[in-house]
mmCIF file of C-alpha atoms in Angstrom:
data_model
loop_
_atom_site.group_PDB
_atom_site.id
_atom_site.type_symbol
_atom_site.label_atom_id
_atom_site.label_comp_id
_atom_site.label_asym_id
_atom_site.label_seq_id
_atom_site.Cartn_x
_atom_site.Cartn_y
_atom_site.Cartn_z
ATOM 1 C CA UNK A 1 0.000 0.000 0.000
ATOM 2 C CA UNK A 2 1.177 3.481 -0.788
ATOM 3 C CA UNK A 3 0.702 6.360 1.566
ATOM 4 C CA UNK A 4 -1.256 9.323 0.231
ATOM 5 C CA UNK A 5 0.573 11.975 2.205
ATOM 6 C CA UNK A 6 -1.589 14.843 0.980
ATOM 7 C CA UNK A 7 -4.619 13.226 2.599
ATOM 8 C CA UNK A 8 -2.761 11.498 5.394
ATOM 9 C CA UNK A 9 -4.175 8.046 4.688
ATOM 10 C CA UNK A 10 -3.230 4.785 3.064
ATOM 11 C CA UNK A 11 -4.244 4.042 -0.510
ATOM 12 C CA UNK A 12 -5.342 0.533 -1.345
ATOM 13 C CA UNK A 13 -4.960 -1.183 -4.696
ATOM 14 C CA UNK A 14 -8.235 -1.409 -6.579
ATOM 15 C CA UNK A 15 -8.820 -4.313 -8.939
ATOM 16 C CA UNK A 16 -10.709 -3.481 -12.097
ATOM 17 C CA UNK A 17 -10.578 -6.813 -13.894
ATOM 18 C CA UNK A 18 -13.025 -9.672 -13.618
ATOM 19 C CA UNK A 19 -10.500 -12.464 -13.373
ATOM 20 C CA UNK A 20 -6.916 -13.590 -13.983
ATOM 21 C CA UNK A 21 -7.500 -14.184 -17.692
ATOM 22 C CA UNK A 22 -9.237 -10.950 -18.600
ATOM 23 C CA UNK A 23 -8.096 -9.891 -22.059
ATOM 24 C CA UNK A 24 -8.319 -6.665 -24.061
ATOM 25 C CA UNK A 25 -11.807 -5.234 -24.365
ATOM 26 C CA UNK A 26 -12.757 -4.541 -28.002
ATOM 27 C CA UNK A 27 -15.454 -2.132 -26.779
ATOM 28 C CA UNK A 28 -13.016 -0.025 -24.725
ATOM 29 C CA UNK A 29 -13.801 3.696 -24.941
ATOM 30 C CA UNK A 30 -11.520 5.395 -27.505
ATOM 31 C CA UNK A 31 -10.129 7.935 -25.021
ATOM 32 C CA UNK A 32 -8.510 5.211 -22.914
ATOM 33 C CA UNK A 33 -4.858 4.339 -23.471
ATOM 34 C CA UNK A 34 -4.906 0.737 -24.645
ATOM 35 C CA UNK A 35 -3.779 -1.679 -27.269
ATOM 36 C CA UNK A 36 -6.092 -2.038 -30.203
ATOM 37 C CA UNK A 37 -7.411 -5.557 -30.657
ATOM 38 C CA UNK A 38 -5.051 -5.978 -33.623
ATOM 39 C CA UNK A 39 -2.034 -4.865 -31.589
ATOM 40 C CA UNK A 40 -2.972 -7.138 -28.699
ATOM 41 C CA UNK A 41 -3.351 -10.132 -30.982
ATOM 42 C CA UNK A 42 -0.007 -9.401 -32.645
ATOM 43 C CA UNK A 43 1.818 -9.354 -29.318
ATOM 44 C CA UNK A 44 -0.011 -12.428 -28.043
ATOM 45 C CA UNK A 45 0.847 -14.329 -31.214
ATOM 46 C CA UNK A 46 4.490 -13.300 -31.559
ATOM 47 C CA UNK A 47 5.339 -13.223 -27.854
ATOM 48 C CA UNK A 48 3.451 -16.437 -27.149
ATOM 49 C CA UNK A 49 5.322 -18.317 -29.871
ATOM 50 C CA UNK A 50 8.618 -17.411 -28.215
ATOM 51 C CA UNK A 51 7.446 -18.304 -24.673
ATOM 52 C CA UNK A 52 9.532 -21.499 -24.147
ATOM 53 C CA UNK A 53 12.719 -20.007 -25.603
ATOM 54 C CA UNK A 54 12.205 -16.635 -23.931
ATOM 55 C CA UNK A 55 11.683 -18.267 -20.533
ATOM 56 C CA UNK A 56 15.008 -20.081 -20.828
ATOM 57 C CA UNK A 57 16.822 -17.046 -22.248
ATOM 58 C CA UNK A 58 15.467 -14.631 -19.634
ATOM 59 C CA UNK A 59 16.436 -16.895 -16.750
ATOM 60 C CA UNK A 60 19.867 -17.571 -18.252
ATOM 61 C CA UNK A 61 20.588 -13.867 -18.686
ATOM 62 C CA UNK A 62 18.784 -12.520 -15.600
ATOM 63 C CA UNK A 63 22.031 -11.373 -13.991
ATOM 64 C CA UNK A 64 23.802 -10.158 -17.138
ATOM 65 C CA UNK A 65 24.818 -6.544 -16.822
ATOM 66 C CA UNK A 66 23.112 -6.237 -13.450
ATOM 67 C CA UNK A 67 20.056 -4.686 -15.124
ATOM 68 C CA UNK A 68 17.283 -6.556 -13.339
ATOM 69 C CA UNK A 69 18.942 -6.186 -9.940
ATOM 70 C CA UNK A 70 19.362 -2.469 -10.618
ATOM 71 C CA UNK A 71 15.653 -2.198 -11.460
ATOM 72 C CA UNK A 72 14.609 -3.651 -8.117
ATOM 73 C CA UNK A 73 17.096 -1.450 -6.276
ATOM 74 C CA UNK A 74 15.781 1.651 -8.092
ATOM 75 C CA UNK A 75 12.221 0.841 -7.008
ATOM 76 C CA UNK A 76 13.360 1.373 -3.384
ATOM 77 C CA UNK A 77 10.762 -1.069 -2.082
ATOM 78 C CA UNK A 78 9.957 -1.472 1.596
ATOM 79 C CA UNK A 79 8.567 -4.557 3.330
ATOM 80 C CA UNK A 80 4.798 -4.525 2.944
ATOM 81 C CA UNK A 81 4.779 -2.585 -0.342
ATOM 82 C CA UNK A 82 2.671 -3.523 -3.359
ATOM 83 C CA UNK A 83 4.484 -3.563 -6.699
ATOM 84 C CA UNK A 84 3.218 -4.152 -10.228
ATOM 85 C CA UNK A 85 5.396 -5.919 -12.797
ATOM 86 C CA UNK A 86 4.072 -4.904 -16.228
ATOM 87 C CA UNK A 87 4.815 -7.416 -18.963
ATOM 88 C CA UNK A 88 5.964 -9.923 -16.365
ATOM 89 C CA UNK A 89 6.338 -12.688 -18.964
ATOM 90 C CA UNK A 90 7.377 -16.011 -17.409
ATOM 91 C CA UNK A 91 8.081 -14.329 -14.067
ATOM 92 C CA UNK A 92 11.800 -13.629 -14.155
ATOM 93 C CA UNK A 93 11.469 -10.521 -11.966
ATOM 94 C CA UNK A 94 9.149 -12.102 -9.410
ATOM 95 C CA UNK A 95 11.740 -13.649 -7.034
ATOM 96 C CA UNK A 96 13.646 -10.394 -6.504
ATOM 97 C CA UNK A 97 10.474 -8.320 -6.199
ATOM 98 C CA UNK A 98 8.971 -10.731 -3.694
ATOM 99 C CA UNK A 99 12.151 -10.698 -1.617
ATOM 100 C CA UNK A 100 12.120 -6.892 -1.592
ATOM 101 C CA UNK A 101 8.518 -6.522 -0.351
ATOM 102 C CA UNK A 102 8.685 -9.441 2.074
ATOM 103 C CA UNK A 103 5.881 -11.787 3.127
ATOM 104 C CA UNK A 104 3.632 -8.848 4.095
ATOM 105 C CA UNK A 105 3.935 -7.230 0.646
ATOM 106 C CA UNK A 106 2.274 -8.044 -2.657
ATOM 107 C CA UNK A 107 3.681 -8.610 -6.124
ATOM 108 C CA UNK A 108 1.276 -8.416 -9.053
ATOM 109 C CA UNK A 109 2.469 -9.633 -12.431
ATOM 110 C CA UNK A 110 0.560 -8.375 -15.469
ATOM 111 C CA UNK A 111 0.903 -9.811 -18.965
ATOM 112 C CA UNK A 112 -1.319 -10.027 -22.018
ATOM 113 C CA UNK A 113 0.100 -13.320 -23.306
ATOM 114 C CA UNK A 114 -1.362 -16.602 -22.071
ATOM 115 C CA UNK A 115 1.655 -18.904 -22.677
ATOM 116 C CA UNK A 116 3.928 -16.517 -20.781
ATOM 117 C CA UNK A 117 1.572 -16.320 -17.816
ATOM 118 C CA UNK A 118 1.181 -20.100 -17.797
ATOM 119 C CA UNK A 119 4.907 -20.421 -17.199
ATOM 120 C CA UNK A 120 4.816 -17.729 -14.519
ATOM 121 C CA UNK A 121 1.931 -19.498 -12.771
ATOM 122 C CA UNK A 122 3.827 -22.777 -12.725
ATOM 123 C CA UNK A 123 6.772 -20.985 -11.148
ATOM 124 C CA UNK A 124 4.539 -19.430 -8.491
ATOM 125 C CA UNK A 125 2.872 -22.768 -7.676
ATOM 126 C CA UNK A 126 6.167 -24.643 -7.453
ATOM 127 C CA UNK A 127 7.562 -22.134 -4.981
ATOM 128 C CA UNK A 128 4.372 -21.717 -2.992
ATOM 129 C CA UNK A 129 4.304 -17.922 -3.265
ATOM 130 C CA UNK A 130 1.049 -16.854 -1.641
ATOM 131 C CA UNK A 131 1.679 -13.117 -1.994
ATOM 132 C CA UNK A 132 2.101 -13.134 -5.798
ATOM 133 C CA UNK A 133 -0.881 -12.495 -8.082
ATOM 134 C CA UNK A 134 -0.779 -12.968 -11.856
ATOM 135 C CA UNK A 135 -3.280 -11.204 -14.084
ATOM 136 C CA UNK A 136 -3.811 -11.533 -17.800
ATOM 137 C CA UNK A 137 -4.510 -7.934 -18.697
ATOM 138 C CA UNK A 138 -3.487 -5.018 -20.900
ATOM 139 C CA UNK A 139 -0.568 -3.126 -19.353
ATOM 140 C CA UNK A 140 -1.691 0.016 -21.179
ATOM 141 C CA UNK A 141 -4.875 -0.041 -19.087
ATOM 142 C CA UNK A 142 -3.663 -1.160 -15.621
ATOM 143 C CA UNK A 143 -5.968 -3.556 -13.761
ATOM 144 C CA UNK A 144 -4.951 -2.182 -10.349
ATOM 145 C CA UNK A 145 -4.582 1.363 -9.069
ATOM 146 C CA UNK A 146 -3.020 2.975 -6.011
ATOM 147 C CA UNK A 147 0.181 0.934 -5.639
ATOM 148 C CA UNK A 148 3.573 1.776 -4.244
ATOM 149 C CA UNK A 149 5.640 0.983 -7.317
ATOM 150 C CA UNK A 150 5.539 -0.270 -10.896
ATOM 151 C CA UNK A 151 8.233 -1.952 -12.966
ATOM 152 C CA UNK A 152 8.524 -2.538 -16.698
ATOM 153 C CA UNK A 153 11.515 -4.350 -18.185
ATOM 154 C CA UNK A 154 11.844 -4.265 -21.990
ATOM 155 C CA UNK A 155 8.119 -3.747 -22.524
ATOM 156 C CA UNK A 156 7.516 -0.140 -23.562
ATOM 157 C CA UNK A 157 9.564 -0.714 -26.717
ATOM 158 C CA UNK A 158 6.479 -2.606 -27.929
ATOM 159 C CA UNK A 159 4.165 0.407 -27.626
ATOM 160 C CA UNK A 160 3.501 2.784 -30.493
ATOM 161 C CA UNK A 161 2.760 5.517 -27.922
ATOM 162 C CA UNK A 162 4.921 4.785 -24.866
ATOM 163 C CA UNK A 163 4.527 8.348 -23.573
ATOM 164 C CA UNK A 164 0.786 7.822 -23.023
ATOM 165 C CA UNK A 165 1.295 4.403 -21.432
ATOM 166 C CA UNK A 166 4.017 5.429 -18.985
ATOM 167 C CA UNK A 167 2.068 8.591 -18.128
ATOM 168 C CA UNK A 168 -0.805 6.335 -17.078
ATOM 169 C CA UNK A 169 1.534 4.300 -14.891
ATOM 170 C CA UNK A 170 2.710 7.490 -13.214
ATOM 171 C CA UNK A 171 -0.880 8.163 -12.183
ATOM 172 C CA UNK A 172 -1.234 4.910 -10.274
ATOM 173 C CA UNK A 173 2.181 4.442 -8.636
ATOM 174 C CA UNK A 174 4.532 6.524 -6.476
ATOM 175 C CA UNK A 175 7.616 5.017 -8.105
ATOM 176 C CA UNK A 176 7.947 3.819 -11.700
ATOM 177 C CA UNK A 177 11.013 2.125 -13.148
ATOM 178 C CA UNK A 178 11.202 1.529 -16.890
ATOM 179 C CA UNK A 179 13.981 -0.297 -18.712
ATOM 180 C CA UNK A 180 14.199 -0.033 -22.504
ATOM 181 C CA UNK A 181 16.458 -0.730 -25.427
ATOM 182 C CA UNK A 182 18.567 2.313 -26.290
ATOM 183 C CA UNK A 183 20.899 2.240 -29.300
ATOM 184 C CA UNK A 184 23.338 4.798 -27.933
ATOM 185 C CA UNK A 185 26.363 2.656 -27.292
ATOM 186 C CA UNK A 186 29.250 1.353 -29.374
ATOM 187 C CA UNK A 187 28.869 0.367 -33.010
ATOM 188 C CA UNK A 188 29.199 -3.406 -32.298
ATOM 189 C CA UNK A 189 26.606 -3.193 -29.522
ATOM 190 C CA UNK A 190 24.211 -1.299 -31.768
ATOM 191 C CA UNK A 191 24.744 -3.825 -34.547
ATOM 192 C CA UNK A 192 23.792 -6.648 -32.190
ATOM 193 C CA UNK A 193 20.715 -4.725 -31.046
ATOM 194 C CA UNK A 194 19.730 -4.036 -34.650
ATOM 195 C CA UNK A 195 19.983 -7.724 -35.510
ATOM 196 C CA UNK A 196 17.884 -8.690 -32.489
ATOM 197 C CA UNK A 197 15.217 -6.087 -33.225
ATOM 198 C CA UNK A 198 14.986 -6.945 -36.914
ATOM 199 C CA UNK A 199 14.624 -10.626 -36.020
ATOM 200 C CA UNK A 200 11.676 -9.601 -33.842
ATOM 201 C CA UNK A 201 10.372 -6.824 -36.100
ATOM 202 C CA UNK A 202 6.798 -8.122 -36.018
ATOM 203 C CA UNK A 203 6.829 -8.253 -32.227
ATOM 204 C CA UNK A 204 8.141 -4.701 -31.902
ATOM 205 C CA UNK A 205 6.051 -3.551 -34.883
ATOM 206 C CA UNK A 206 8.986 -1.586 -36.255
ATOM 207 C CA UNK A 207 10.365 -0.766 -39.684
ATOM 208 C CA UNK A 208 13.252 -3.079 -40.496
ATOM 209 C CA UNK A 209 15.402 -0.260 -41.881
ATOM 210 C CA UNK A 210 14.701 2.329 -39.187
ATOM 211 C CA UNK A 211 14.480 -0.077 -36.278
ATOM 212 C CA UNK A 212 17.137 1.561 -34.083
ATOM 213 C CA UNK A 213 15.690 5.021 -34.601
ATOM 214 C CA UNK A 214 12.218 3.806 -33.676
ATOM 215 C CA UNK A 215 13.429 2.011 -30.555
ATOM 216 C CA UNK A 216 15.376 5.101 -29.531
ATOM 217 C CA UNK A 217 12.315 7.307 -30.013
ATOM 218 C CA UNK A 218 10.192 5.022 -27.843
ATOM 219 C CA UNK A 219 12.803 4.997 -25.104
ATOM 220 C CA UNK A 220 12.995 8.798 -25.184
ATOM 221 C CA UNK A 221 9.197 9.036 -25.037
ATOM 222 C CA UNK A 222 9.128 6.814 -21.945
ATOM 223 C CA UNK A 223 11.681 9.059 -20.277
ATOM 224 C CA UNK A 224 9.661 12.193 -21.112
ATOM 225 C CA UNK A 225 6.594 10.656 -19.528
ATOM 226 C CA UNK A 226 8.524 10.092 -16.307
ATOM 227 C CA UNK A 227 9.910 13.634 -16.442
ATOM 228 C CA UNK A 228 6.390 15.033 -16.762
ATOM 229 C CA UNK A 229 4.675 12.667 -14.341
ATOM 230 C CA UNK A 230 7.181 12.354 -11.498
ATOM 231 C CA UNK A 231 9.092 14.774 -9.288
ATOM 232 C CA UNK A 232 12.528 13.248 -9.863
ATOM 233 C CA UNK A 233 13.994 10.907 -12.482
ATOM 234 C CA UNK A 234 17.342 9.112 -12.447
ATOM 235 C CA UNK A 235 18.858 7.338 -15.450
ATOM 236 C CA UNK A 236 21.560 4.726 -15.988
ATOM 237 C CA UNK A 237 22.772 2.781 -19.020
ATOM 238 C CA UNK A 238 23.881 -0.834 -19.148
ATOM 239 C CA UNK A 239 25.320 -3.440 -21.515
ATOM 240 C CA UNK A 240 27.515 -1.102 -23.571
ATOM 241 C CA UNK A 241 24.820 1.549 -23.795
ATOM 242 C CA UNK A 242 22.123 -0.635 -25.372
ATOM 243 C CA UNK A 243 19.865 -0.657 -22.293
ATOM 244 C CA UNK A 244 18.605 2.419 -20.482
ATOM 245 C CA UNK A 245 17.023 2.376 -17.024
ATOM 246 C CA UNK A 246 14.854 5.345 -16.033
ATOM 247 C CA UNK A 247 13.516 5.544 -12.486
ATOM 248 C CA UNK A 248 10.907 8.119 -11.524
ATOM 249 C CA UNK A 249 9.604 8.858 -8.053
ATOM 250 C CA UNK A 250 7.127 11.179 -6.423
ATOM 251 C CA UNK A 251 8.500 13.323 -3.606
ATOM 252 C CA UNK A 252 7.400 12.802 -0.021
#
């Protein structure tokens, strides 16, 4: 729970989905920030196909560059906090987040792709985590409001309008940490990032020729949203400049 200091009371998360497998609503009002049905289906199809390989790859590289550990540290979580993990995938971030909030806290993983969540659910069941919830929902229209913190690792690069999405996250959380691809490093690192992005061009919905420019623009838009929605923002780069971490927080 996050403290609403202006009112001197505690804010409680409010669920707005009907169940763990709620999907995108095709009748969603047009003024809401959300995936279109076509965009949602594209991500579900492309991301879901890669679920087994991505699960292995994400776990194998979880500690590379210290990015994921830095994300959790930047969230500055306290025991008892509630944290959202947008685009949680197979649940790679869940162990560190759960450790940070302790048994009295809550971790809520949100993902739009069924095969990814299935793997995350198996992980949660195997480990007996009773304070972890997994929701199939659209991260652009958060299913819970009034939380302490929100995390997104390598997700906003998928959005055509990341500024609007991250701005929405800033409305519901006191701290927001966003990690994105950022082609601002060495030429070899950028070449590797270009190859990866072009291989997944349908997932990212990017132009094969201008892929680095488009990824860079989306990363910059995410940062602007934090600048406009939070009181302070800190940034770090990792893995030869190809990954940028932006952490925004609201002042006490």
